[in-house]
Each structure stands twice: as structure tokens, then as C-alpha cells.
Amino acid sequence: YERFTPAPDTLLSAALKERETVNTDEDHEKGTDRGDGTSTDLTAVGEARGLGLGLKLDGLQQQQSQDSKNGSSTVDPRGYLTSLSSLKINSAAEISDIKKARLLLKSVINTNPKHAPGWIAAARLEEIAGKLKAAKDLARKACEACPKSEDAWIEAARLHGTGSDQGKAILASAVESLPNSVAIWMRATQAEKDEDRKRRVLRKALENVPNSVRLWKALVDLSDESDARALLQRATECCPQHVELWLALARLESYDNARKVLNKARETLPTERAIWVTASRLEEANGNGKMCQKIIDRAIKSLRGKNVKIDRDLWLKEAETCEKSEPQSLETCRAIVNAVIGENVDQLDKKLTYAADATEFEKSGSVEVARTIRKKIIELFPDDVEIWIDAAMLEKNCKNFKGMDQVLRDATTKLPNEEILWLMAAKERWLQGDVTGARTVLEEAFSANPENEDIWLAAFKLEFENEELERASLLLKNARNRENGDKTNSARVWMKSAVCARQMNDMEEERDVLKKGRALHPKFWKLWIMAGQLEEREKNYAEARKIYDLGLKKCPDAAPMWIAKARLDVLQKKFGLARATLEQARLKNPKIPELWLEAVAIEKQFGEYTAASALLARALRECPKSGILHAEAIKSAPRPQRKARSVDALKACDDDPDVVCAVARLFLNDRKLDKARAWFNRAATLRPEDGDMWVRYYAFEKSLEDDAENNLNAVSKKTKKAKTDVSASSSPKEDVLVRASKADPNRGRYWAPIRKDFKNWRDSIAETVSKTLAKMESEGEFSS
């Protein structure tokens, strides 16, 4: 049995309300009020949409039934709803706006029927409304009402399809009505697909408009080389004032004919610089590069005679174009630069202006322009060393090492007493692997500057770095024993002699050199400290102490020697004597932070942390701007106080690398890794010569990579998967090593002793980083 339940009254009333139309203030707020006193019937709009969808579905159903009878289907059963969603049904507001616009444009057309823009706007409105037929009718009427308006004809052709028969017919009528309209002829050309027909249309156009450069260019582009040459000859006759046509014709002609064409062009257009530049490039391309400078000079003279302003910047841009074009025209480029570089430049400003121009062109990649300007500066200021160095660096930056060597040879010939030029020439040859050539340069430098200490030491370094220790020792011996050689008998020469003897493992020679050197240069503290270190290596601690005591009498302000003596005391377990030594050093040198830091380190080594804290507080009062002391204070402070200490340190010395590095450690401890990396990088950038900064930066990146690898191994063990290699070809720690190698640091509390150890003299930067890292870890430098 079926059971029927009567529907309640509320359900029936709700169904009735759904079909009602109500115009309320809320509807007005939502935009359903059209603003003219009428309301939008939302129910009618919904029914219209439903009717449209229904018609679409019925059409698809009929098509599907027909296709099923034929055994095929063109309806995608999965995508037909997507197709229906694209069905455009304009809202009531849009329909109202279109009606208003249509009335407005109709009024415009009726008021002024000869106004083509009104017709075009009306046609486009109908196109937007989806009434393409009405748009075409309006376009045709526009052509009838305004037969002399090319815009009306072009719009009509577009609406009918430029490539269609109707479109072509409209364009044919257009050219009959406006035979001199270049735009219509070009549109008629675009309507054709076959190139022969395109050429035919353009030839017809040129019969009517022979002075149109645009039409000539279009026809030349569609023609082969022989036809193009003939066309350009005719074009230059019809349009003699257009330089592009002359230049195009010259490019297609043979050398002799091209010269004739350019001469005729120059007679026709005597104020065009492009003709002169093209003539110069023509001569260069045919092997007459010597003519370029004459042609450009004649060009400048001729243009001045015609009252043409010589714009220096435009001409230099022309030179840049010659260099960057294919093929290059370097002779023309040089000729232009030489001719105009001094244009409108005051004599007093030439040096700075030329140098700035050369720098800018070098940055933009115009090397030949920059090189020519540099040569011009050298001609004007041949005695300026910086100018020669800039010219050499330009060649080096361009990887033109042969050119750089030639510049430096010219420089040393012109300025033989400037040792920096000799040293630069020798070094660059050495870096290129030409050791023999470097020796030759230094021999010539000796002849020109026999008393120059830097040249002797450069020659020593060349032999020393190439492991020619005997030659290096002999060079320094000759320098020391020269008659009247006060300049070559310097303290640095004696120090390098001792280093060479140490590398040769000749202790007696080293001791003798240091003894004689101290006698000649008693105020040079490095000789004293090297002598003391020699005795320490030989376990002669008493003799080492005696040397330090004598040295400190001669050089009481040498902080490294005080520190060396204190460390000797610690080595011999004489802790009280070490304290006394550093106390005496601080009394004589209260403002040297390294002495205070060493004293703090020794107290910590004894386990006297309270005394170390008190000593550090005194140190900060004596040296409030010392970065190494503030960094030590941050490190030594209890963890809750470190942030406050870092703030105080940054206020006292914001850009000090030691403080920056200590703050980076705080970020690392808080696992703020991006900030830590940024601050480690900042520290290394502020003081790239300090190896300790690079080691700390490297340790940070290494720890991150080690943690990532350990996590990966743990995951691999849990999932029982093989370990994958996640190391990149250039990891962050490797990038740090590369940057450190470029910086070649030579300072640092930990770095310098390891780098200068004679056992490590052949170590690379990476090896020194590893050894320094191990040393710092062993001394608890990275402990939290």
C-alpha cells in the first residue's frame, strides 16, 4: 500500500515565496536595483539561464542520438559540463549598459554621419555584444558614409576577416577609394598568403605611393638579393632623404659600387654621420683599416663645417655599436674614440672624465672602447703609475694575458724606477706558470733598481715558492752583502733569510742570521721572537728566556713577545711567573687588548674562573672599544646574560668582526641558522685577512652538513633503505673554502702560528683550515 502525507502550510508558503520578486533596501545594497526605479527580476534571470542550459542539453542529446545511429560520438561524456559552464549569459546590468551605449552611439552617428570613429565604435560595440552581423553592417555603412577614412576601411576588413574573400574585396574597394593610403596597402599585403601576390600588391602600391619608405622596405624584405638591389636603387631615387635606404643599398653592392653609393649619399645627405661611419666600416671590411681614422677625421671636420653639433656621447655609442656588431669593426671603433674622446671636455677634467668613461664601457662589455680610452689617457699622462695599472687590470679582467704583459712591459720601459710595475709584471707571469719569464722580469728590475728592497724580496719569494731554496738563500745573501746596500740590508731581508734557513733545516745558519740581524736591527721585535722560538724548538728554554728578556728591553711595546714569554712560563709550569710577566706587560702597555686576553686565557687554564672574570672586567674598563674582549665577555657570560652582553658589545663596537662572530655563535646556539650564517659571513667579509673568521664560518657550515648527514643515516636505518648521496657539487662549506683561498688570510690568533709553522709551509688554505679547526676545538673555542 502507498501512504500519502499532506504537506504542511509552511512548505507551501515557502515554495510560493521562491517565485516572488521583491525589491527591498537589501536588494538595493546588493546591486539588484538598476537605479532607474525598476527592479531586476532574479527569478526571470534564473529561468533564462535554465532555458539556455536546457536548449544546450537538448542540442547535445539530439547530436548524440544522431551520432549513435552513425556509430560515432562527438560529445565528450566527461567534459560536456565543463563546456556548458563556458556558456556566456550577460547579466541584466551588462545588457542595460549595452543598450545605453548603443543609443548614445546612434545619436553620434545621426548627428555627424561623416565621423568615422563613431561608426567604428558602434561596430565594435555590436561585436562585443555578440552581434557580429550587425557589426559588419555598421562597418560597411561606415565605409559608404566615410569613404576617405582609412580607419573605417581597415575596421571593416578586420570584421569580415582580412584573409577572407569579403575582407579582400573590402580592401580592394579601399585602395580604389584611397590609393595613397600606406596603411591600407600594407593591410592588403598582409591579407595575401602567397609571397608573389604580396610582392604584386606592394609593387602596385608603390606605383601610387612611390615615396613611402615603409612600402619600399616591405618589398625589399620579400625580394631576393638581385631584385632587392634594383629596388633599393629605385628607392633611393624616390626617397633620397632616407639614409636607411642608402645604407641598405651600400651593403648589397660590391666594394666599388658601394663606395659610389656612399659618396652619392653623402652629397645628398651631408649632415648624416651614419654615412661616414658606414664608409669607414666598408674600408675596414675590405682590408683598408688605415683609412678608417682619415675617414672619421674628415667626417668630424665636414660635419662641423655644416654646423652640425658633435655629440660626444652619441659618437661613443656609435663606436660601441661598431665593436658589438657582427662582424666587428674594431678599427672604426678606435678611430671614432680617438676623434671624439676630447670633444667638449675641459683640459683639467680629461683625466677623471676619460677614466670614468673607460670604467663604464668596461662594465657594459665594450672592451675595445675602454682599451682605446685607456691608451688615450696614457698618451696624455704617461708618468701616472695608476693609469698604467688600470690599463693592465683591464687586460687581466678580459683574460687577455698577452695584452696585459705588453702593457706592463711598456710601463716598465716608460717608468723603470716604479717597482710596483716590475713586481706586477713578474707576478702575473708567475701566475701564468712562466717562472723563467718572471725571473727575466726581475733581472731587468735589478738592473734598473739595484737598491730596491721589494724587488729583492720578490725575487726571493719567487724562488722560495718554487722550492728553489738554494737560489732563494743566495739571493738574500747577495742582498745582505751588497756594498752601500743599506736599503737591501734591511730587517725584512734578515728575517726572510732566517725563514729560508729554517726551511732548509739549517739551525746553525738560522741562529747565526738571527744573531747578526738582531745586532743590526735591535728594534725589530720579530727577529727576537724568532730567535726565542728557535731555542724553544731546541728545548733550550733558559736561552729562549734570556733572548725574550733582552728583546723586551729593546722592544717593550712588542705585545707578541710578552705573550711568547708568558707562554714559555706556562710551558715550564711556572704559573706565577706567567702572571707576573703579563702584569708587567700590562703596566707598560695598558691599552693593548691582546695582553689582557692572554691573561684571561691563562687564568682559565689554571681553573681560576673568578679571577678570569674580574680580570676581564678590568680589561673592558681599560679597552672599552676592544672587539676581542667583548667577544670573550659574551662567550664567558652565563647563558641567560649572553644576549644582554651582546647588545652592549654591539653598541660599543658594532662592526668589529670578533663581536659579529660571537653574536653569530649565539644565533647558532638558538638554532636561528639563517641569521647565524648571515653574521658569520659578515664577520669574514669585514676582516677577510683574519683566518680565524674563515675557520669559524667553515666550522658552522660543516656542523650543519654533518647534522644533515647524520639525520639522513638515521632515517635510512629506520626505513632500511640505502644511503643516498646528498652532497652537492658545491656545498656551502666548500664555497667558504673557495672564498678563503681567494682572501689568502695571514692573521689570526690561531691561524697565524699554524700558517707560519715551517712544517706547514706547503699546506693549502683548506689544509690550514682543517688544522686550525682542530686546534680551536682542542682548546674549547666552540664550547657553548
mmCIF file of N, CA, C and O in Angstrom, residues 644-698:
data_model
loop_
_atom_site.group_PDB
_atom_site.id
_atom_site.type_symbol
_atom_site.label_atom_id
_atom_site.label_comp_id
_atom_site.label_asym_id
_atom_site.label_seq_id
_atom_site.Cartn_x
_atom_site.Cartn_y
_atom_site.Cartn_z
ATOM 1 N N ALA A 644 72.266 40.083 26.685
ATOM 2 C CA ALA A 644 72.498 41.451 27.146
ATOM 3 C C ALA A 644 73.933 41.865 26.873
ATOM 4 O O ALA A 644 74.208 43.007 26.470
ATOM 5 N N ARG A 645 74.886 40.928 27.089
ATOM 6 C CA ARG A 645 76.287 41.249 26.808
ATOM 7 C C ARG A 645 76.509 41.545 25.320
ATOM 8 O O ARG A 645 77.297 42.414 24.955
ATOM 9 N N SER A 646 75.810 40.794 24.470
ATOM 10 C CA SER A 646 75.974 41.023 23.031
ATOM 11 C C SER A 646 75.428 42.382 22.619
ATOM 12 O O SER A 646 75.996 43.060 21.754
ATOM 13 N N VAL A 647 74.336 42.809 23.250
ATOM 14 C CA VAL A 647 73.789 44.139 22.949
ATOM 15 C C VAL A 647 74.785 45.223 23.337
ATOM 16 O O VAL A 647 75.036 46.179 22.589
ATOM 17 N N ASP A 648 75.369 45.070 24.532
ATOM 18 C CA ASP A 648 76.375 46.049 24.971
ATOM 19 C C ASP A 648 77.577 46.065 24.026
ATOM 20 O O ASP A 648 78.127 47.129 23.704
ATOM 21 N N ALA A 649 77.999 44.881 23.594
ATOM 22 C CA ALA A 649 79.155 44.793 22.700
ATOM 23 C C ALA A 649 78.876 45.453 21.367
ATOM 24 O O ALA A 649 79.729 46.168 20.819
ATOM 25 N N LEU A 650 77.679 45.240 20.822
ATOM 26 C CA LEU A 650 77.339 45.847 19.532
ATOM 27 C C LEU A 650 77.242 47.361 19.638
ATOM 28 O O LEU A 650 77.557 48.084 18.689
ATOM 29 N N LYS A 651 76.801 47.850 20.805
ATOM 30 C CA LYS A 651 76.767 49.297 20.991
ATOM 31 C C LYS A 651 78.180 49.877 21.050
ATOM 32 O O LYS A 651 78.440 50.964 20.531
ATOM 33 N N ALA A 652 79.084 49.137 21.682
ATOM 34 C CA ALA A 652 80.452 49.641 21.841
ATOM 35 C C ALA A 652 81.243 49.562 20.532
ATOM 36 O O ALA A 652 82.005 50.474 20.200
ATOM 37 N N CYS A 653 81.081 48.457 19.798
ATOM 38 C CA CYS A 653 81.848 48.279 18.546
ATOM 39 C C CYS A 653 81.008 47.437 17.594
ATOM 40 O O CYS A 653 81.128 46.210 17.576
ATOM 41 N N ASP A 654 80.186 48.126 16.836
ATOM 42 C CA ASP A 654 79.169 47.464 16.007
ATOM 43 C C ASP A 654 79.781 46.613 14.904
ATOM 44 O O ASP A 654 79.372 45.482 14.687
ATOM 45 N N ASP A 655 80.777 47.153 14.206
ATOM 46 C CA ASP A 655 81.310 46.472 13.027
ATOM 47 C C ASP A 655 82.589 45.700 13.326
ATOM 48 O O ASP A 655 83.360 45.412 12.406
ATOM 49 N N ASP A 656 82.833 45.378 14.579
ATOM 50 C CA ASP A 656 84.026 44.593 14.891
ATOM 51 C C ASP A 656 83.777 43.124 14.558
ATOM 52 O O ASP A 656 82.790 42.531 15.007
ATOM 53 N N PRO A 657 84.623 42.486 13.750
ATOM 54 C CA PRO A 657 84.382 41.096 13.328
ATOM 55 C C PRO A 657 84.316 40.107 14.487
ATOM 56 O O PRO A 657 83.560 39.136 14.428
ATOM 57 N N ASP A 658 85.104 40.332 15.555
ATOM 58 C CA ASP A 658 85.073 39.403 16.691
ATOM 59 C C ASP A 658 83.713 39.423 17.377
ATOM 60 O O ASP A 658 83.166 38.373 17.742
ATOM 61 N N VAL A 659 83.143 40.621 17.544
ATOM 62 C CA VAL A 659 81.822 40.732 18.153
ATOM 63 C C VAL A 659 80.762 40.127 17.241
ATOM 64 O O VAL A 659 79.861 39.398 17.689
ATOM 65 N N VAL A 660 80.861 40.423 15.954
ATOM 66 C CA VAL A 660 79.900 39.865 14.995
ATOM 67 C C VAL A 660 79.947 38.332 15.024
ATOM 68 O O VAL A 660 78.911 37.657 14.996
ATOM 69 N N CYS A 661 81.142 37.788 15.109
ATOM 70 C CA CYS A 661 81.285 36.332 15.141
ATOM 71 C C CYS A 661 80.695 35.753 16.430
ATOM 72 O O CYS A 661 80.065 34.692 16.412
ATOM 73 N N ALA A 662 80.886 36.459 17.560
ATOM 74 C CA ALA A 662 80.310 35.988 18.824
ATOM 75 C C ALA A 662 78.785 36.010 18.776
ATOM 76 O O ALA A 662 78.119 35.093 19.280
ATOM 77 N N VAL A 663 78.212 37.049 18.164
ATOM 78 C CA VAL A 663 76.748 37.107 18.026
ATOM 79 C C VAL A 663 76.261 35.980 17.118
ATOM 80 O O VAL A 663 75.202 35.377 17.362
ATOM 81 N N ALA A 664 77.028 35.671 16.084
ATOM 82 C CA ALA A 664 76.656 34.550 15.210
ATOM 83 C C ALA A 664 76.611 33.245 15.990
ATOM 84 O O ALA A 664 75.737 32.397 15.761
ATOM 85 N N ARG A 665 77.542 33.073 16.931
ATOM 86 C CA ARG A 665 77.523 31.870 17.772
ATOM 87 C C ARG A 665 76.246 31.808 18.606
ATOM 88 O O ARG A 665 75.681 30.728 18.813
ATOM 89 N N LEU A 666 75.790 32.972 19.096
ATOM 90 C CA LEU A 666 74.536 32.987 19.861
ATOM 91 C C LEU A 666 73.363 32.554 18.994
ATOM 92 O O LEU A 666 72.492 31.776 19.436
ATOM 93 N N PHE A 667 73.307 33.062 17.764
ATOM 94 C CA PHE A 667 72.233 32.642 16.857
ATOM 95 C C PHE A 667 72.308 31.139 16.587
ATOM 96 O O PHE A 667 71.278 30.459 16.503
ATOM 97 N N LEU A 668 73.517 30.617 16.470
ATOM 98 C CA LEU A 668 73.671 29.171 16.243
ATOM 99 C C LEU A 668 73.170 28.372 17.439
ATOM 100 O O LEU A 668 72.486 27.355 17.267
ATOM 101 N N ASN A 669 73.487 28.829 18.643
ATOM 102 C CA ASN A 669 73.012 28.116 19.835
ATOM 103 C C ASN A 669 71.497 28.131 19.943
ATOM 104 O O ASN A 669 70.896 27.187 20.470
ATOM 105 N N ASP A 670 70.864 29.209 19.440
ATOM 106 C CA ASP A 670 69.395 29.299 19.440
ATOM 107 C C ASP A 670 68.779 28.640 18.216
ATOM 108 O O ASP A 670 67.560 28.741 18.013
ATOM 109 N N ARG A 671 69.633 28.021 17.354
ATOM 110 C CA ARG A 671 69.196 27.343 16.117
ATOM 111 C C ARG A 671 68.519 28.293 15.136
ATOM 112 O O ARG A 671 67.676 27.900 14.334
ATOM 113 N N LYS A 672 68.926 29.550 15.175
ATOM 114 C CA LYS A 672 68.497 30.514 14.161
ATOM 115 C C LYS A 672 69.554 30.505 13.058
ATOM 116 O O LYS A 672 70.432 31.370 12.983
ATOM 117 N N LEU A 673 69.472 29.486 12.215
ATOM 118 C CA LEU A 673 70.582 29.164 11.324
ATOM 119 C C LEU A 673 70.782 30.201 10.226
ATOM 120 O O LEU A 673 71.921 30.514 9.864
ATOM 121 N N ASP A 674 69.700 30.732 9.681
ATOM 122 C CA ASP A 674 69.856 31.733 8.609
ATOM 123 C C ASP A 674 70.538 32.994 9.132
ATOM 124 O O ASP A 674 71.428 33.558 8.468
ATOM 125 N N LYS A 675 70.129 33.426 10.326
ATOM 126 C CA LYS A 675 70.771 34.601 10.914
ATOM 127 C C LYS A 675 72.228 34.303 11.254
ATOM 128 O O LYS A 675 73.105 35.151 11.055
ATOM 129 N N ALA A 676 72.481 33.116 11.761
ATOM 130 C CA ALA A 676 73.855 32.749 12.094
ATOM 131 C C ALA A 676 74.742 32.770 10.858
ATOM 132 O O ALA A 676 75.863 33.308 10.883
ATOM 133 N N ARG A 677 74.252 32.213 9.752
ATOM 134 C CA ARG A 677 75.039 32.204 8.511
ATOM 135 C C ARG A 677 75.321 33.636 8.038
ATOM 136 O O ARG A 677 76.435 33.953 7.614
ATOM 137 N N ALA A 678 74.298 34.485 8.124
ATOM 138 C CA ALA A 678 74.482 35.878 7.680
ATOM 139 C C ALA A 678 75.538 36.587 8.524
ATOM 140 O O ALA A 678 76.376 37.338 7.995
ATOM 141 N N TRP A 679 75.537 36.346 9.838
ATOM 142 C CA TRP A 679 76.502 37.026 10.703
ATOM 143 C C TRP A 679 77.900 36.443 10.563
ATOM 144 O O TRP A 679 78.895 37.178 10.645
ATOM 145 N N PHE A 680 78.030 35.133 10.374
ATOM 146 C CA PHE A 680 79.354 34.559 10.104
ATOM 147 C C PHE A 680 79.921 35.124 8.794
ATOM 148 O O PHE A 680 81.108 35.452 8.704
ATOM 149 N N ASN A 681 79.078 35.228 7.797
ATOM 150 C CA ASN A 681 79.511 35.786 6.515
ATOM 151 C C ASN A 681 79.916 37.251 6.674
ATOM 152 O O ASN A 681 80.909 37.704 6.090
ATOM 153 N N ARG A 682 79.172 37.989 7.491
ATOM 154 C CA ARG A 682 79.500 39.396 7.722
ATOM 155 C C ARG A 682 80.867 39.524 8.401
ATOM 156 O O ARG A 682 81.675 40.391 8.046
ATOM 157 N N ALA A 683 81.139 38.652 9.375
ATOM 158 C CA ALA A 683 82.426 38.703 10.080
ATOM 159 C C ALA A 683 83.581 38.440 9.122
ATOM 160 O O ALA A 683 84.596 39.148 9.131
ATOM 161 N N ALA A 684 83.432 37.415 8.272
ATOM 162 C CA ALA A 684 84.505 37.092 7.320
ATOM 163 C C ALA A 684 84.684 38.189 6.285
ATOM 164 O O ALA A 684 85.801 38.438 5.817
ATOM 165 N N THR A 685 83.601 38.872 5.937
ATOM 166 C CA THR A 685 83.687 39.953 4.953
ATOM 167 C C THR A 685 84.340 41.204 5.550
ATOM 168 O O THR A 685 85.094 41.904 4.866
ATOM 169 N N LEU A 686 84.059 41.472 6.827
ATOM 170 C CA LEU A 686 84.631 42.650 7.465
ATOM 171 C C LEU A 686 86.148 42.547 7.614
ATOM 172 O O LEU A 686 86.856 43.545 7.503
ATOM 173 N N ARG A 687 86.637 41.326 7.888
ATOM 174 C CA ARG A 687 88.086 41.167 8.063
ATOM 175 C C ARG A 687 88.540 39.907 7.328
ATOM 176 O O ARG A 687 88.814 38.863 7.940
ATOM 177 N N PRO A 688 88.640 39.978 5.996
ATOM 178 C CA PRO A 688 88.969 38.767 5.227
ATOM 179 C C PRO A 688 90.390 38.269 5.456
ATOM 180 O O PRO A 688 90.684 37.112 5.158
ATOM 181 N N GLU A 689 91.277 39.124 5.979
ATOM 182 C CA GLU A 689 92.655 38.684 6.199
ATOM 183 C C GLU A 689 92.812 37.877 7.486
ATOM 184 O O GLU A 689 93.895 37.340 7.748
ATOM 185 N N ASP A 690 91.746 37.784 8.292
ATOM 186 C CA ASP A 690 91.796 37.041 9.555
ATOM 187 C C ASP A 690 91.347 35.602 9.309
ATOM 188 O O ASP A 690 90.164 35.337 9.046
ATOM 189 N N GLY A 691 92.281 34.672 9.398
ATOM 190 C CA GLY A 691 91.944 33.268 9.133
ATOM 191 C C GLY A 691 90.994 32.671 10.150
ATOM 192 O O GLY A 691 90.217 31.764 9.834
ATOM 193 N N ASP A 692 91.016 33.184 11.400
ATOM 194 C CA ASP A 692 90.117 32.642 12.426
ATOM 195 C C ASP A 692 88.656 32.826 12.040
ATOM 196 O O ASP A 692 87.803 31.970 12.342
ATOM 197 N N MET A 693 88.339 33.935 11.389
ATOM 198 C CA MET A 693 86.946 34.184 10.966
ATOM 199 C C MET A 693 86.499 33.136 9.946
ATOM 200 O O MET A 693 85.383 32.598 10.015
ATOM 201 N N TRP A 694 87.373 32.824 8.994
ATOM 202 C CA TRP A 694 87.017 31.824 7.982
ATOM 203 C C TRP A 694 86.876 30.437 8.616
ATOM 204 O O TRP A 694 86.003 29.655 8.217
ATOM 205 N N VAL A 695 87.725 30.136 9.608
ATOM 206 C CA VAL A 695 87.639 28.821 10.264
ATOM 207 C C VAL A 695 86.311 28.695 11.012
ATOM 208 O O VAL A 695 85.651 27.647 10.957
ATOM 209 N N ARG A 696 85.917 29.741 11.712
ATOM 210 C CA ARG A 696 84.635 29.685 12.431
ATOM 211 C C ARG A 696 83.466 29.558 11.456
ATOM 212 O O ARG A 696 82.502 28.829 11.710
ATOM 213 N N TYR A 697 83.518 30.288 10.357
ATOM 214 C CA TYR A 697 82.466 30.193 9.329
ATOM 215 C C TYR A 697 82.424 28.770 8.760
ATOM 216 O O TYR A 697 81.346 28.171 8.596
ATOM 217 N N TYR A 698 83.602 28.225 8.470
ATOM 218 C CA TYR A 698 83.680 26.865 7.934
ATOM 219 C C TYR A 698 83.146 25.849 8.948
ATOM 220 O O TYR A 698 82.429 24.905 8.581
#
